[in-house]
């Protein structure tokens, strides 16, 4: 059972593409790797990697380039890509937080909701630190903690547990179709961020947090749940 807004006591945010647009840095780093290996791929192809783990992303990219690698080579190249990525995100600043996200999180905290982060990225804490967002989160579950990649709901379940809530008491904010599936599998109420055509299973889809108050979002979730049932 998903929860009604009166039962919502916490919010679990994915990071990449929800709070900070780090996808463009992943794209630059993966593209550089592909180019070194002698091929290229489009921004559209990169979109399909949203939410995938580092290794799953590399495997997909190698498929596009029709390149075979041993497991040791894959580990080497995923490390190389990660070093480039970490260098790129070192330039992140508070101004890189997506429009409206900080205000929305502040309002949620003021309303007494607990706030958690659930990200597959091992660099999530670095991103929170550079954008000065760390102190807004009661719990951070990142790729250093999780063992199972989405569509397994592990990261969301761990995040809910870390803020002492059960899934029906939490809203999950997620930008990838795979992430939405994972949160639904964990029996969370899910707010998709982005284009409704790509996130058909979310309870509600919003374009982002700009001009969105926490109260109006909870009202819209309420309406969406009633129209689903
Ligand atoms: C997030 C991003 C993915 C990324 C994954 C692992 O889910 O959406 O694009 O591959 O985290 O990130 P990492 O920084 O550990 O390689």
XYZ file of N, CA and C and ligand atoms in Angstrom, residues 14 16 22-23 26 30 46 49-55 57 81-82 85 119-124 143 150 175, ligand 1:
97
model
N 16.524 10.863 -5.044
C 17.687 10.449 -5.820
C 18.509 11.737 -6.037
N 21.369 12.333 -8.785
C 21.704 12.678 -10.171
C 20.433 12.898 -10.995
N 24.105 16.069 -12.680
C 25.440 15.485 -12.848
C 25.523 14.631 -14.114
N 24.346 14.354 -14.731
C 24.339 13.471 -15.919
C 25.260 14.023 -17.011
N 28.733 12.867 -16.275
C 28.883 11.451 -16.614
C 29.039 11.321 -18.139
N 32.147 9.553 -19.991
C 31.931 8.323 -20.789
C 32.287 8.551 -22.252
N 23.112 8.217 -24.339
C 23.513 8.383 -22.939
C 22.301 8.480 -22.012
N 21.198 5.513 -20.182
C 22.029 4.997 -19.080
C 21.573 5.522 -17.720
N 20.647 6.485 -17.751
C 20.168 7.116 -16.507
C 19.873 6.074 -15.430
N 20.524 6.210 -14.296
C 20.225 5.325 -13.166
C 21.018 4.025 -13.153
N 21.675 3.680 -14.272
C 22.435 2.423 -14.295
C 23.710 2.552 -13.470
N 24.172 1.434 -12.921
C 25.415 1.461 -12.149
C 26.592 1.762 -13.091
N 27.733 2.059 -12.495
C 28.924 2.387 -13.293
C 29.268 1.235 -14.245
N 29.296 0.012 -13.703
C 29.692 -1.128 -14.537
C 28.645 -1.436 -15.600
N 26.710 0.689 -16.978
C 26.836 1.744 -17.985
C 27.985 1.417 -18.931
N 37.397 6.237 -16.143
C 36.225 7.119 -16.333
C 35.863 7.825 -15.034
N 35.906 7.060 -13.922
C 35.508 7.657 -12.646
C 36.463 8.789 -12.242
N 35.432 11.743 -14.108
C 34.150 12.240 -13.575
C 34.379 13.018 -12.276
N 21.224 7.250 -3.637
C 21.911 7.377 -4.926
C 22.802 6.174 -5.159
N 22.892 5.760 -6.426
C 23.788 4.646 -6.775
C 25.233 5.122 -6.853
N 25.430 6.442 -6.853
C 26.783 6.956 -7.086
C 27.679 6.882 -5.845
N 28.909 6.463 -6.090
C 29.893 6.443 -4.999
C 30.382 7.860 -4.704
N 30.081 8.797 -5.585
C 30.523 10.186 -5.395
C 29.410 11.087 -4.864
N 28.312 10.478 -4.408
C 27.163 11.301 -3.972
C 27.555 12.291 -2.875
N 26.342 4.739 -3.287
C 26.869 3.531 -3.924
C 27.937 2.813 -3.107
N 19.530 -0.744 -8.895
C 18.137 -0.683 -9.340
C 18.012 -1.522 -10.612
N 14.245 10.267 -11.245
C 14.169 10.741 -12.633
C 14.285 9.630 -13.680
C 23.740 7.244 -10.642
C 23.837 7.856 -12.025
C 24.461 6.874 -13.002
C 25.806 6.388 -12.460
C 25.620 5.736 -11.086
C 26.936 5.315 -10.461
O 22.752 6.282 -10.639
O 22.519 8.180 -12.497
O 24.663 7.527 -14.239
O 26.369 5.441 -13.347
O 24.986 6.668 -10.219
O 27.692 6.479 -10.205
P 29.258 6.540 -9.897
O 29.532 7.994 -9.650
O 29.509 5.701 -8.665
O 29.954 5.987 -11.096
